[in-house]
Every structure is written in C-alpha cells, then in structure tokens.
mmCIF file of C-alpha atoms in Angstrom:
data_model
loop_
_atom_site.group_PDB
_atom_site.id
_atom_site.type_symbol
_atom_site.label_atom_id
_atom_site.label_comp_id
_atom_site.label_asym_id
_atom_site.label_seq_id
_atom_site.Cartn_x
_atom_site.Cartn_y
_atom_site.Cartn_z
ATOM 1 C CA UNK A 1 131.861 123.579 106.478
ATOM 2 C CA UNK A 2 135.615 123.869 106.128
ATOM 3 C CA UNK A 3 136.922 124.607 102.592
ATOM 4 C CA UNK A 4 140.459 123.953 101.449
ATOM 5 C CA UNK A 5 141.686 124.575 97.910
ATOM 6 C CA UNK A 6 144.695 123.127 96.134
ATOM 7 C CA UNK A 7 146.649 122.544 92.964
ATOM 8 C CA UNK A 8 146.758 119.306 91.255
ATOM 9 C CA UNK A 9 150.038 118.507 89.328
ATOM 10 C CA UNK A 10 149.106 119.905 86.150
ATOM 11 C CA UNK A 11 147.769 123.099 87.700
ATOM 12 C CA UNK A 12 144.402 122.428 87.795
ATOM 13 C CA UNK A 13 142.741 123.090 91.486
ATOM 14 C CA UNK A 14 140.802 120.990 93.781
ATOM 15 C CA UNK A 15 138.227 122.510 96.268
ATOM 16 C CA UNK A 16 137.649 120.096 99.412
ATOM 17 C CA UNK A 17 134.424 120.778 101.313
ATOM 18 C CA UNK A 18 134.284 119.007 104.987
ATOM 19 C CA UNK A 19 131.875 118.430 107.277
ATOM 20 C CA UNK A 20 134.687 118.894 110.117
ATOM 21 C CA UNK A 21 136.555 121.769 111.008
ATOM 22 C CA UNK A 22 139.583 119.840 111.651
ATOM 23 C CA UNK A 23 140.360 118.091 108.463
ATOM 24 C CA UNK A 24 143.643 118.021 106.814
ATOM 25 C CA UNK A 25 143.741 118.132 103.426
ATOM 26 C CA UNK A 26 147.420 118.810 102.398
ATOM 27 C CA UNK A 27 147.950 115.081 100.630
ATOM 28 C CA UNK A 28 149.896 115.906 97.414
ATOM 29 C CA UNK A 29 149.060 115.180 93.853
ATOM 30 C CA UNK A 30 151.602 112.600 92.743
ATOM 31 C CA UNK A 31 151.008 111.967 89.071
ATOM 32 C CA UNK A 32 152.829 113.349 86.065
ATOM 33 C CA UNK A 33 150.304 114.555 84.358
ATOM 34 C CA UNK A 34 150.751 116.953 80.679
ATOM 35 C CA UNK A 35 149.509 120.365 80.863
ATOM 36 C CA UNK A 36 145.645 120.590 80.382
ATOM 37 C CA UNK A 37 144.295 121.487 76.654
ATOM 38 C CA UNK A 38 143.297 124.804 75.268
ATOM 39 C CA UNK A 39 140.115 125.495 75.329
ATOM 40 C CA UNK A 40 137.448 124.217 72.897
ATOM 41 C CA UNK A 41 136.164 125.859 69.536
ATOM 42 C CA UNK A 42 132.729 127.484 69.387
ATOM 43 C CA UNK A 43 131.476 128.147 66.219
ATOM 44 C CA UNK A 44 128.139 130.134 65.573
ATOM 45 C CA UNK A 45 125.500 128.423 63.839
ATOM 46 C CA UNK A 46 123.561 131.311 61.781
ATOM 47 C CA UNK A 47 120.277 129.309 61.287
ATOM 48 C CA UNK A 48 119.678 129.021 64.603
ATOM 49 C CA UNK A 49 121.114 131.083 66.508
ATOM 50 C CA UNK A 50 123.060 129.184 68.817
ATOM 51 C CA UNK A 51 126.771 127.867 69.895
ATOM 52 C CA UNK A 52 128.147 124.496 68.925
ATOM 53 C CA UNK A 53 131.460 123.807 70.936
ATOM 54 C CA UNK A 54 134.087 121.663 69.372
ATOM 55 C CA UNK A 55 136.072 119.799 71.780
ATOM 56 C CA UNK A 56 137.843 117.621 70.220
ATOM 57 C CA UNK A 57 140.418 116.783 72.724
ATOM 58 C CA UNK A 58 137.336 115.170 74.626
ATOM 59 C CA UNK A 59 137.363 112.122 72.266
ATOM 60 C CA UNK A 60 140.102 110.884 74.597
ATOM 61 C CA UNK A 61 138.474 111.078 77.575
ATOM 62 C CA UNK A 62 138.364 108.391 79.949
ATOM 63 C CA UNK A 63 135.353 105.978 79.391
ATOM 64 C CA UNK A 64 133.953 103.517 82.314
ATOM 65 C CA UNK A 65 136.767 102.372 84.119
ATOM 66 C CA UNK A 66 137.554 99.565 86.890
ATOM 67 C CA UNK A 67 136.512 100.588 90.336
ATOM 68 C CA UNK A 68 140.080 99.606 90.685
ATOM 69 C CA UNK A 69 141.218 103.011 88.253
ATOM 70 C CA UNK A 70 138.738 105.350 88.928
ATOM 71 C CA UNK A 71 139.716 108.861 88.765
ATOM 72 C CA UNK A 72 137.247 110.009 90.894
ATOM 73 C CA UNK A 73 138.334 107.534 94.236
ATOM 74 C CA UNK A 74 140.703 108.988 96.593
ATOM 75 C CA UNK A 75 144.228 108.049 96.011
ATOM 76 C CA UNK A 76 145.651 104.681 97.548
ATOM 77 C CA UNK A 77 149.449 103.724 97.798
ATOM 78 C CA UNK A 78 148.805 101.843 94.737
ATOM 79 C CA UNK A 79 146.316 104.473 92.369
ATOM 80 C CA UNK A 80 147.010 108.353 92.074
ATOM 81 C CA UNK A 81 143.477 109.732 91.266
ATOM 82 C CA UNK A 82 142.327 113.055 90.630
ATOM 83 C CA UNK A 83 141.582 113.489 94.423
ATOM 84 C CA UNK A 84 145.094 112.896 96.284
ATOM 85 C CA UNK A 85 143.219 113.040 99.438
ATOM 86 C CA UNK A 86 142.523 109.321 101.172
ATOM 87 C CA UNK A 87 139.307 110.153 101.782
ATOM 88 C CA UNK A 88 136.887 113.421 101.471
ATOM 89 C CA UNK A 89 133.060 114.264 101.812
ATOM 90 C CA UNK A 90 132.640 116.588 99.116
ATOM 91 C CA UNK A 91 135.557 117.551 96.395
ATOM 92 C CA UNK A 92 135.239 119.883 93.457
ATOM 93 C CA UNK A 93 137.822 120.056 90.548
ATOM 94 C CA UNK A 94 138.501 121.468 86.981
ATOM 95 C CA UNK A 95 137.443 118.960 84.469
ATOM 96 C CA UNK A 96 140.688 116.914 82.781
ATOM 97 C CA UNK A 97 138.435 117.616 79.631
ATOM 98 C CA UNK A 98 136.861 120.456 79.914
ATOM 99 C CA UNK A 99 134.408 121.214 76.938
ATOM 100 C CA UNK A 100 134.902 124.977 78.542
ATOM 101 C CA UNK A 101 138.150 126.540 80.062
ATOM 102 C CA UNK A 102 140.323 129.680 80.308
ATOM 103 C CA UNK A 103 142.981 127.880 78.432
ATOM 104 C CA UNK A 104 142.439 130.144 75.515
ATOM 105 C CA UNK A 105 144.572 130.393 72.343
ATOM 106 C CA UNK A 106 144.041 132.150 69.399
ATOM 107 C CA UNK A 107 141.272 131.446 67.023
ATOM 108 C CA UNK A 108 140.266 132.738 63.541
ATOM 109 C CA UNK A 109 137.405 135.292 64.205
ATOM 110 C CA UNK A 110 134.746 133.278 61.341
ATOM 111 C CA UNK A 111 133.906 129.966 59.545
ATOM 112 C CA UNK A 112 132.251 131.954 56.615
ATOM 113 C CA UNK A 113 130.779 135.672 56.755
ATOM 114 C CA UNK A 114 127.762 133.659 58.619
ATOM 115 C CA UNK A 115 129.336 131.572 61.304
ATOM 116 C CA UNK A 116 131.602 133.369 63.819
ATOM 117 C CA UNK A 117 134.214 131.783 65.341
ATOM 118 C CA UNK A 118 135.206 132.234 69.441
ATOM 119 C CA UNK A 119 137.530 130.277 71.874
ATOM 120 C CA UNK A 120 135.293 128.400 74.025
ATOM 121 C CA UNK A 121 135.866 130.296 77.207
ATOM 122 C CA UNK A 122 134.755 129.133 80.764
ATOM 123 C CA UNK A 123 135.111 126.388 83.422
ATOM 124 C CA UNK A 124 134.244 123.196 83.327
ATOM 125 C CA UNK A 125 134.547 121.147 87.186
ATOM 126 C CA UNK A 126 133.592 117.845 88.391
ATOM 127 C CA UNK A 127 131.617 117.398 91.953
ATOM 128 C CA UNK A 128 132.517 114.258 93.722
ATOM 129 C CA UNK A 129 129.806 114.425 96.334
ATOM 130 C CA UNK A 130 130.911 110.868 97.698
ATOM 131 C CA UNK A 131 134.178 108.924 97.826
ATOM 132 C CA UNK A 132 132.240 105.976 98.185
ATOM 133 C CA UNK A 133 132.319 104.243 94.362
ATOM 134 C CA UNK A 134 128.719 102.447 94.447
ATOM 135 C CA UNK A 135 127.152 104.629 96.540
ATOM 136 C CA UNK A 136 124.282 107.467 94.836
ATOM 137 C CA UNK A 137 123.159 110.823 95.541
ATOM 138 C CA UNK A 138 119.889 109.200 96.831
ATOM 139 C CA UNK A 139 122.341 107.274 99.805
ATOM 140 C CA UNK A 140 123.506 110.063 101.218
ATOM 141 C CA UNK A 141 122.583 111.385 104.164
ATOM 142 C CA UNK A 142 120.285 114.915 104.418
ATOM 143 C CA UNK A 143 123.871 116.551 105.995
ATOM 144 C CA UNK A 144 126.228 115.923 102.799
ATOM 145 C CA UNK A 145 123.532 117.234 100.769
ATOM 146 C CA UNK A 146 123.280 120.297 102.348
ATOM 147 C CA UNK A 147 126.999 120.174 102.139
ATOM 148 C CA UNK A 148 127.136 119.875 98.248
ATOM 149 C CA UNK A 149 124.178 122.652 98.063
ATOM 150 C CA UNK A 150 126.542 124.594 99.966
ATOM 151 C CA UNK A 151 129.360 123.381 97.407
ATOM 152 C CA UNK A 152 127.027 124.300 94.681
ATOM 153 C CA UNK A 153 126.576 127.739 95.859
ATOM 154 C CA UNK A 154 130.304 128.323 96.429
ATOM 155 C CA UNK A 155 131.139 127.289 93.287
ATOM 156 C CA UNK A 156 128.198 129.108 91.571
ATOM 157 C CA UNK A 157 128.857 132.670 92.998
ATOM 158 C CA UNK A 158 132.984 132.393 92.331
ATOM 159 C CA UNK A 159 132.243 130.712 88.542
ATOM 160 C CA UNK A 160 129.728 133.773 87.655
ATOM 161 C CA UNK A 161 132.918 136.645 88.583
ATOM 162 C CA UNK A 162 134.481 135.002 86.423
ATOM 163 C CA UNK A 163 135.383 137.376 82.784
ATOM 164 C CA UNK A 164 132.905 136.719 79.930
ATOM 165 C CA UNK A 165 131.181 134.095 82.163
ATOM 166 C CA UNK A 166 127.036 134.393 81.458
ATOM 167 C CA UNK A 167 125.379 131.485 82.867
ATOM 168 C CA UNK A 168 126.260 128.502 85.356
ATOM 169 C CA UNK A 169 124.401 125.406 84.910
ATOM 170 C CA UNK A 170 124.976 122.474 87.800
ATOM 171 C CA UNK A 171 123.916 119.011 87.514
ATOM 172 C CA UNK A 172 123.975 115.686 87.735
ATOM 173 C CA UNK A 173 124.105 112.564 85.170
ATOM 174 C CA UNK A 174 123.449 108.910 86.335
ATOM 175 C CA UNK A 175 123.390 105.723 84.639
ATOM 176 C CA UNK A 176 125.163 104.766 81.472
ATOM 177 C CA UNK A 177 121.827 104.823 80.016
ATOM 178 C CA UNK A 178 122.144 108.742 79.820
ATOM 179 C CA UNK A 179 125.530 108.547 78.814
ATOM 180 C CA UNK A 180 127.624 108.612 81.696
ATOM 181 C CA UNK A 181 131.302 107.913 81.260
ATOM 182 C CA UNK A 182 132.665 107.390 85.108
ATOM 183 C CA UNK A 183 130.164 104.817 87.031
ATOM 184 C CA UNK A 184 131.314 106.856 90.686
ATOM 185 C CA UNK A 185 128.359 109.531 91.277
ATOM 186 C CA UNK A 186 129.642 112.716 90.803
ATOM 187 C CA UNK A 187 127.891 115.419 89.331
ATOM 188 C CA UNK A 188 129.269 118.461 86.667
ATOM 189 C CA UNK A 189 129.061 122.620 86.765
ATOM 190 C CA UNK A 190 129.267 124.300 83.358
ATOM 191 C CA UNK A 191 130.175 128.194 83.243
ATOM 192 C CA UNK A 192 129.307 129.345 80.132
ATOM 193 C CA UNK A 193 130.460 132.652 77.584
ATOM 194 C CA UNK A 194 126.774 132.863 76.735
ATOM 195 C CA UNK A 195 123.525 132.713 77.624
ATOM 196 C CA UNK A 196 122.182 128.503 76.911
ATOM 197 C CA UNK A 197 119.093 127.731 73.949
ATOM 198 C CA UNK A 198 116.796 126.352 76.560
ATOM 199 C CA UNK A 199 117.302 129.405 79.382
ATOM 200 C CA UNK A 200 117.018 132.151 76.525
ATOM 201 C CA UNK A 201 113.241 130.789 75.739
ATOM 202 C CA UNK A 202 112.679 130.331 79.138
ATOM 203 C CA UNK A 203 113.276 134.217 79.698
ATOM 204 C CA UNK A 204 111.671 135.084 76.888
ATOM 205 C CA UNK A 205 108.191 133.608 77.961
ATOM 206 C CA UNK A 206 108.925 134.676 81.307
ATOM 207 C CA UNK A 207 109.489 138.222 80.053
ATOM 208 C CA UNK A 208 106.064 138.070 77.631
ATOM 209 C CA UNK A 209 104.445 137.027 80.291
ATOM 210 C CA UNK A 210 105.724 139.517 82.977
ATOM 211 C CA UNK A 211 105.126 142.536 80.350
ATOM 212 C CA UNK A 212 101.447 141.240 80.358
ATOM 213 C CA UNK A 213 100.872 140.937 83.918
ATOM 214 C CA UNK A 214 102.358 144.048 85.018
ATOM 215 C CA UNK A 215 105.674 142.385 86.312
ATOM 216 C CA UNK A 216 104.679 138.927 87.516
ATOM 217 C CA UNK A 217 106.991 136.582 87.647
ATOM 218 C CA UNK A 218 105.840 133.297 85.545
ATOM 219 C CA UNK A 219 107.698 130.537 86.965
ATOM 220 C CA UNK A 220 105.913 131.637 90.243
ATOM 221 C CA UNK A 221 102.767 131.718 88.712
ATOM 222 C CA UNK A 222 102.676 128.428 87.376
ATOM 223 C CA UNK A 223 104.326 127.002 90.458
ATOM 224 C CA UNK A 224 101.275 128.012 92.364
ATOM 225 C CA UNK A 225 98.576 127.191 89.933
ATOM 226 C CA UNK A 226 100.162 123.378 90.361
ATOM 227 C CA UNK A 227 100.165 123.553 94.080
ATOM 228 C CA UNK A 228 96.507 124.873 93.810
ATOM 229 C CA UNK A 229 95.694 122.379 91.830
ATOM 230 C CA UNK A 230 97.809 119.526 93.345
ATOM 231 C CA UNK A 231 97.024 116.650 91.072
ATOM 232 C CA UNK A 232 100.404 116.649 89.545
ATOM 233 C CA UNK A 233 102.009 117.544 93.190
ATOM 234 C CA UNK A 234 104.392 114.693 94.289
ATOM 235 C CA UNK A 235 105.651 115.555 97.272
ATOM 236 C CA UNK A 236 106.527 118.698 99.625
ATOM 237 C CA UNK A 237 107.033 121.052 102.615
ATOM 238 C CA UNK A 238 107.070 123.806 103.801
ATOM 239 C CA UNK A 239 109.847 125.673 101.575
ATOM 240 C CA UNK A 240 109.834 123.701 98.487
ATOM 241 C CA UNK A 241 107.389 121.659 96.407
ATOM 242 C CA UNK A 242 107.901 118.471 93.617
ATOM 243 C CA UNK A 243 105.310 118.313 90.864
ATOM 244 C CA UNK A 244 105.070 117.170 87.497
ATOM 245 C CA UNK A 245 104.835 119.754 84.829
ATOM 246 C CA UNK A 246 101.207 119.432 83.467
ATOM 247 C CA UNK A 247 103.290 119.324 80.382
ATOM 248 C CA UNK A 248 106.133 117.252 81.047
ATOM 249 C CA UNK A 249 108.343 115.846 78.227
ATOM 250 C CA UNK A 250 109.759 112.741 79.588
ATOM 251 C CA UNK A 251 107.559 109.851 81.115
ATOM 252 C CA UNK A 252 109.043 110.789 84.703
ATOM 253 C CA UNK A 253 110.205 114.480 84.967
ATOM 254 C CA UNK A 254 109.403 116.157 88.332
ATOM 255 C CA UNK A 255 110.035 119.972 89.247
ATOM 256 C CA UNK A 256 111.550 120.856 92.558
ATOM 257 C CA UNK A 257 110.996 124.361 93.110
ATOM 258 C CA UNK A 258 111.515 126.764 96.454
ATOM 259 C CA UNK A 259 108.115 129.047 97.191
ATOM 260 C CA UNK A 260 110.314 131.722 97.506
ATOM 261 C CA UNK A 261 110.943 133.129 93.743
ATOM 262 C CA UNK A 262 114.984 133.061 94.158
ATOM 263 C CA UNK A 263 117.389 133.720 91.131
ATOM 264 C CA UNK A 264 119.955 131.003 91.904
ATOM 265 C CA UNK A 265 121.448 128.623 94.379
ATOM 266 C CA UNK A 266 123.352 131.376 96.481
ATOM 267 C CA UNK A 267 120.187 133.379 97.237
ATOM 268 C CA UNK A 268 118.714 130.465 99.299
ATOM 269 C CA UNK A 269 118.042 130.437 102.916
ATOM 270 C CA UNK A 270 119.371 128.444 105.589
ATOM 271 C CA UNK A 271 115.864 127.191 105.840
ATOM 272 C CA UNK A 272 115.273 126.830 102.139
ATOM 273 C CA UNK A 273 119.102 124.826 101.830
ATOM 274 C CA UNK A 274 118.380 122.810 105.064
ATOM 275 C CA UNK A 275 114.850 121.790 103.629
ATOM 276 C CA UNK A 276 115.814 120.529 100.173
ATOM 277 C CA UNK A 277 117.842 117.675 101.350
ATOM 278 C CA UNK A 278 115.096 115.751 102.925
ATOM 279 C CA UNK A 279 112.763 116.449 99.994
ATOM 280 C CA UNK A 280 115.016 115.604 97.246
ATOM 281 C CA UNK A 281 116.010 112.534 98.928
ATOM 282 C CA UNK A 282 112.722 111.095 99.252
ATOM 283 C CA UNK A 283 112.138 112.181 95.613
ATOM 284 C CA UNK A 284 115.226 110.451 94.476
ATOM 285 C CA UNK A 285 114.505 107.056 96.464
ATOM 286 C CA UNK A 286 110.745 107.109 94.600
ATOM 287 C CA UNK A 287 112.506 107.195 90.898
ATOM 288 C CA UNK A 288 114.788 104.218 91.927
ATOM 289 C CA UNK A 289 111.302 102.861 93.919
ATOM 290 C CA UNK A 290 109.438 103.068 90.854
ATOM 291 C CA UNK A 291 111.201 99.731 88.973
ATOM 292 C CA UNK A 292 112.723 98.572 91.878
ATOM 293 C CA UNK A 293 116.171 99.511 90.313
ATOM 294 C CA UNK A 294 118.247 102.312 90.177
ATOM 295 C CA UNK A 295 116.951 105.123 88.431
ATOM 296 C CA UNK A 296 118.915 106.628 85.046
ATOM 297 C CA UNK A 297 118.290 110.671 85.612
ATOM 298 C CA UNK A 298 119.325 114.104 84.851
ATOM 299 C CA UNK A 299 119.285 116.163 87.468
ATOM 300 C CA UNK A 300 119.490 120.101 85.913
ATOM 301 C CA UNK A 301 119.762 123.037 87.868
ATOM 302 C CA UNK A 302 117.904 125.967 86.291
ATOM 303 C CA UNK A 303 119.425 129.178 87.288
ATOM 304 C CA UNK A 304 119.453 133.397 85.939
ATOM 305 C CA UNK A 305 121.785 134.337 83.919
ATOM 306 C CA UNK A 306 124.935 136.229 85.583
ATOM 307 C CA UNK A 307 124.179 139.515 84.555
ATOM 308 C CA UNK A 308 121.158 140.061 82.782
ATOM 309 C CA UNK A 309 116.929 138.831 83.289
ATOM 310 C CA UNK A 310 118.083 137.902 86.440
ATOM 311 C CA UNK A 311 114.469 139.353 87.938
ATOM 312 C CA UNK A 312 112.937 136.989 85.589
ATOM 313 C CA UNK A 313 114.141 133.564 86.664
ATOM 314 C CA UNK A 314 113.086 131.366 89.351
ATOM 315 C CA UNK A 315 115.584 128.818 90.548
ATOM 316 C CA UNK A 316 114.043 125.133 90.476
ATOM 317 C CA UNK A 317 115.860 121.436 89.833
ATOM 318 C CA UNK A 318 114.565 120.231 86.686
ATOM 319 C CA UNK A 319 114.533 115.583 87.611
ATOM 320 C CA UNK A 320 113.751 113.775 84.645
ATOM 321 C CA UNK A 321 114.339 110.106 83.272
ATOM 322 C CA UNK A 322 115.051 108.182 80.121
ATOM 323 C CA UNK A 323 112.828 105.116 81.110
ATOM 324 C CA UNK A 324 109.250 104.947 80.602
ATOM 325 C CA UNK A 325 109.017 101.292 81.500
ATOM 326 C CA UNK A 326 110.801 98.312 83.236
ATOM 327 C CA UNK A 327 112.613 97.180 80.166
ATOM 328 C CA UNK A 328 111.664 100.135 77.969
ATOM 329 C CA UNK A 329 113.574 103.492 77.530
ATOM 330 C CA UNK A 330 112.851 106.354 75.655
ATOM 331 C CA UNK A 331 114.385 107.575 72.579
ATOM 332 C CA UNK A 332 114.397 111.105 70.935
ATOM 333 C CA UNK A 333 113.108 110.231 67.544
ATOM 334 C CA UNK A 334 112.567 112.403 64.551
ATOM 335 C CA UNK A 335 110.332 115.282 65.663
ATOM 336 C CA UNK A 336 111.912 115.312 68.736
ATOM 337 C CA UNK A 337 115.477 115.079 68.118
ATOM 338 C CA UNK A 338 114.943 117.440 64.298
ATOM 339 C CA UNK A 339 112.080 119.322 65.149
ATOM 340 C CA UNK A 340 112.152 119.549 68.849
ATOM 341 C CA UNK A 341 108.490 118.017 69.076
ATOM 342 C CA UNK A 342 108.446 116.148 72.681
ATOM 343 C CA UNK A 343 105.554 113.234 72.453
ATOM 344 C CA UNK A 344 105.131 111.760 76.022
ATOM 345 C CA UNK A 345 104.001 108.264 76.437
ATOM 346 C CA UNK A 346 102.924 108.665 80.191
ATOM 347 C CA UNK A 347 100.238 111.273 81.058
ATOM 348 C CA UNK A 348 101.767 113.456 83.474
ATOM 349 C CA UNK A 349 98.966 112.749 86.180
ATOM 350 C CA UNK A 350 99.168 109.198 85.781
ATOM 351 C CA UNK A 351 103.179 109.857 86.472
ATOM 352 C CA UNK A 352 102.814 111.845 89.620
ATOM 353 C CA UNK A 353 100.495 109.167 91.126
ATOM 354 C CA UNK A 354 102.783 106.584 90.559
ATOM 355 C CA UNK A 355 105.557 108.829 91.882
ATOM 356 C CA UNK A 356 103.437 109.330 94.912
ATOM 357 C CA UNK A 357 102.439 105.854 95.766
ATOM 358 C CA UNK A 358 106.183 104.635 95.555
#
C-alpha cells in the first residue's frame, strides 16, 4: 500500500492510500476555500455525566447533493471536490465540519458552577473508500477492504498520539434513513478528548466482571459462550466470527468479532486483516439480501481507549439496522430515546436465521 499525504487549499490534509506502488498523487487542490472553523463547544452535563458538543458551524454543512457536486468524487475539469485527485482507491481527509478539531480558541472555563465548559478538541476525517458514487462498501472487492482496514489502522494509531486525544471511534453510516448527508459511501473516524458514554459502561462491566473472574476478559467470554452455543452464530472462519447478541437492540444487529482478544484495529494480524474482508462482505451482501434492497446500517468500530482499560477491551464491529421490516423502520420511542430502554421487535434467534438463510 503506498501512502501519500497532502494539503488541501485551506490547509486541511488528504491521506491517499493505493493499491499500486506507482501512483501519482500530486493533482492540486484548486478551490478557494475560507479557513476551516474553530473547534466546537463541549459543555458538561452534571446529571449525567457526559459531554454534549456544540457545533454550530455544522448547521451549514452540505446536505445530499447532485452526483454532479459531490464533494466526495474526484475532481473533473469542470468540479473541484475535496479529493483533487482524478481518481483514487482509498482517500482520507479532515472533515470541512468537523464536530472535533485542533482549531481551538478560547473558551470560558463553565456554564454554571455545575457544567464545565472545554473547546472541543480532536479530529474529525472522512474515509472515501470508493470514488465510484453508487457503488457500497458491500461492492468492493476483499483487496480494497483490506486496504481501508489498513487505512483504518493508519489513521487509528497516528489519531490516538495525538494531545488530549482518549478514544478513536471509526465507522460507517449508510442510507438517508440513518441520517446520512452525502449519498457517495464513505465512512467517518472520530478522535475524541474523552472517553465516549457507551465505551465507559462497556469497561465498567468488563472490569466487574474481570475483578470477579480473576482477570478474564468479558468480551471474550461471551464471544465464546455464543460460538458454543451457535444458535445466534451467522457466519464465520477461522479468525473471526458474526453472531447476534442474545440481547441485541435493533431487529438486525450482528457482532463481528476476531478470536483473538485484540485492543484495536492496529493490533490485528495479517491473517486476522486479510480474513475480515471476505467475512464482512458476505455479511454485508445478507443485510441488503434480506429485503432485496440496500440495507440502511451503522457500521461502529468498538475500540480501547488510548491510554487507559486498554487490557479490558476487545476490538469487534458492532452492524446494526434501522429496518425491522420491508416497509417498516424502527424508531427510538420514549423509553428508548428518555430512558434508554431498547424493546426489540425481532427475537434475536429468529434474526440470525434469517441472516443465515439469505
């Protein structure tokens, strides 16, 4: 994999990542572009114990455009996109509008004598894993996605040196049923000045669990419980298994996990990296198999914190999906969305066997 990095025009840089050694990727960025915005607001919410970023420069973003305007196309003679390049396989920028960044400007230090105040420091980056507009993650070939694991990795190990920088979370949004605001597949990479909600009670039953057990890890326990048990299995080999969590929140959530308990993307194999391609591929192809029509998902990395419980995580791809039927989606109602109550209307055994029979 060849990796060239360069500066857009209003500073921002572009990572290429080729499958050939000899490509060329010295194509300028010809747009006059203003500088990028400071970085976001996070203010400290007392009564739960969490971060709320306010970005309000991201009200402008740009929302579904043209195939004609994309930003996320390679550049023609006739459209300057983000990617000045005519072509690429895999391209990673900064975000435009970054809910994160190291644009940083002063801030007051509190709300109230309850709710702190902090720039929201980071990196936000986009990951264009095709420069084909209507393609998907579930066209490409097993070769670009090892590419963008490799991508992933990169960018991963180089976001988490990064000052104040706690957790990195990859992933992927499709379909404007999730929310998506750009209809080219691309996925996103959040660096983060704190630990997130959902990993801090992750490592805190992992840690309950490990004091208990004399220092086993959880994630690994429960991964092979559902392999024993392998009526919520999906799919697998010999590295990594798919399975539905026996209690799974959404009507079609699969776990990809590696059998090796691994903190993050970087500390996979070459075996591990060149067997998730095939696997996630055929998982990916049974979601859009499933309706006959393409799939709306979230595709979430889970990965340790930078610098602390690392020994407690176990990297796995969390796949999960809005739709519960045909012409049916799922919305986060009340207890859900206030009280953080899932209720499932698919058992997750009767999910896995339709997943499997796809």
């Amino acid at each position: 994999m060849r990796r060239t990095a360069i500066r857009l025009a209003d500073g921002r840089e572009l990572i290429y990542f080729d499958e050939r050694d000899d490509a060329v990727r010295d194509q300028p960025d010809r747009r006059d572009l203003p500088p990028p915005p400071p970085a976001s607001q996070l203010r400290y919410d007392p009564l739960t114990d969490e971060w709320v970023a306010l970005a309000v420069h991201r009200q402008t973003r740009i929302f579904l455009p043209s195939a004609a305007q994309c930003p996320l196309c390679p550049s023609t003679d006739e459209w300057f996109s983000e990617i000045p390049a005519p072509d690429y396989d895999v391209a990673v920028f900064e975000n435009r509008f970054p809910a994160l960044s190291g644009n940083v400007v002063d801030e007051p230090t509190e709300m109230t004598p309850f709710t702190a105040v902090r720039p929201g420091q980071g990196r936000c980056e986009v990951v264009c894993f095709t420069d084909d507009h209507h393609g998907s993650f579930a066209g490409l070939p097993p070769r670009r996605v090892r590419t963008v694991l490799d991508a992933l990795a990169d960018r991963t190990a180089t976001l988490g040196e990064l000052p104040g920088v706690e957790q990195v979370f990859c992933f992927e949004n499709r379909g404007v049923e999730i929310g998506v605001t750009l209809h080219h597949p691309h996925g996103q990479i959040y660096a983060f000045p704190f630990v997130t909600p959902r990993t801090r009670s992750l490592l805190g039953a992992a840690r309950r669990h490990a004091e208990r057990t004399g220092g086993r890890n959880l994630y690994a326990d429960v991964l092979a419980a559902e392999r024993a048990a392998g009526e919520r299995v999906v799919a697998g080999n010999e590295h990594w298994t798919a399975y539905v969590p026996a209690a799974a929140r959404w009507p079609f959530e699969v776990h990809l996990a590696p059998h090796r308990p691994v903190p993050d993307i970087p500390a996979l194999s070459e075996a591990e990296r060149d067997a998730f391609g095939p696997l996630y591929l055929d998982l990916l192809r049974r979601f859009d198999g499933l309706f006959d029509a393409p799939m709306p998902y979230i595709a979430a990395w889970h990965q340790a914190p930078v610098r602390v419980d690392r020994e407690l995580g176990h990297l796995h791809l969390q796949l999960f999906s809005v739709r519960r039927a045909a012409d049916k989606l799922k919305y986060l109602a009340g207890t859900e969305s206030a009280m953080g109550v899932f209720s499932n209307d698919i058992a997750p055994e009767q999910a896995a066997a339709r997943l499997r029979a796809v």
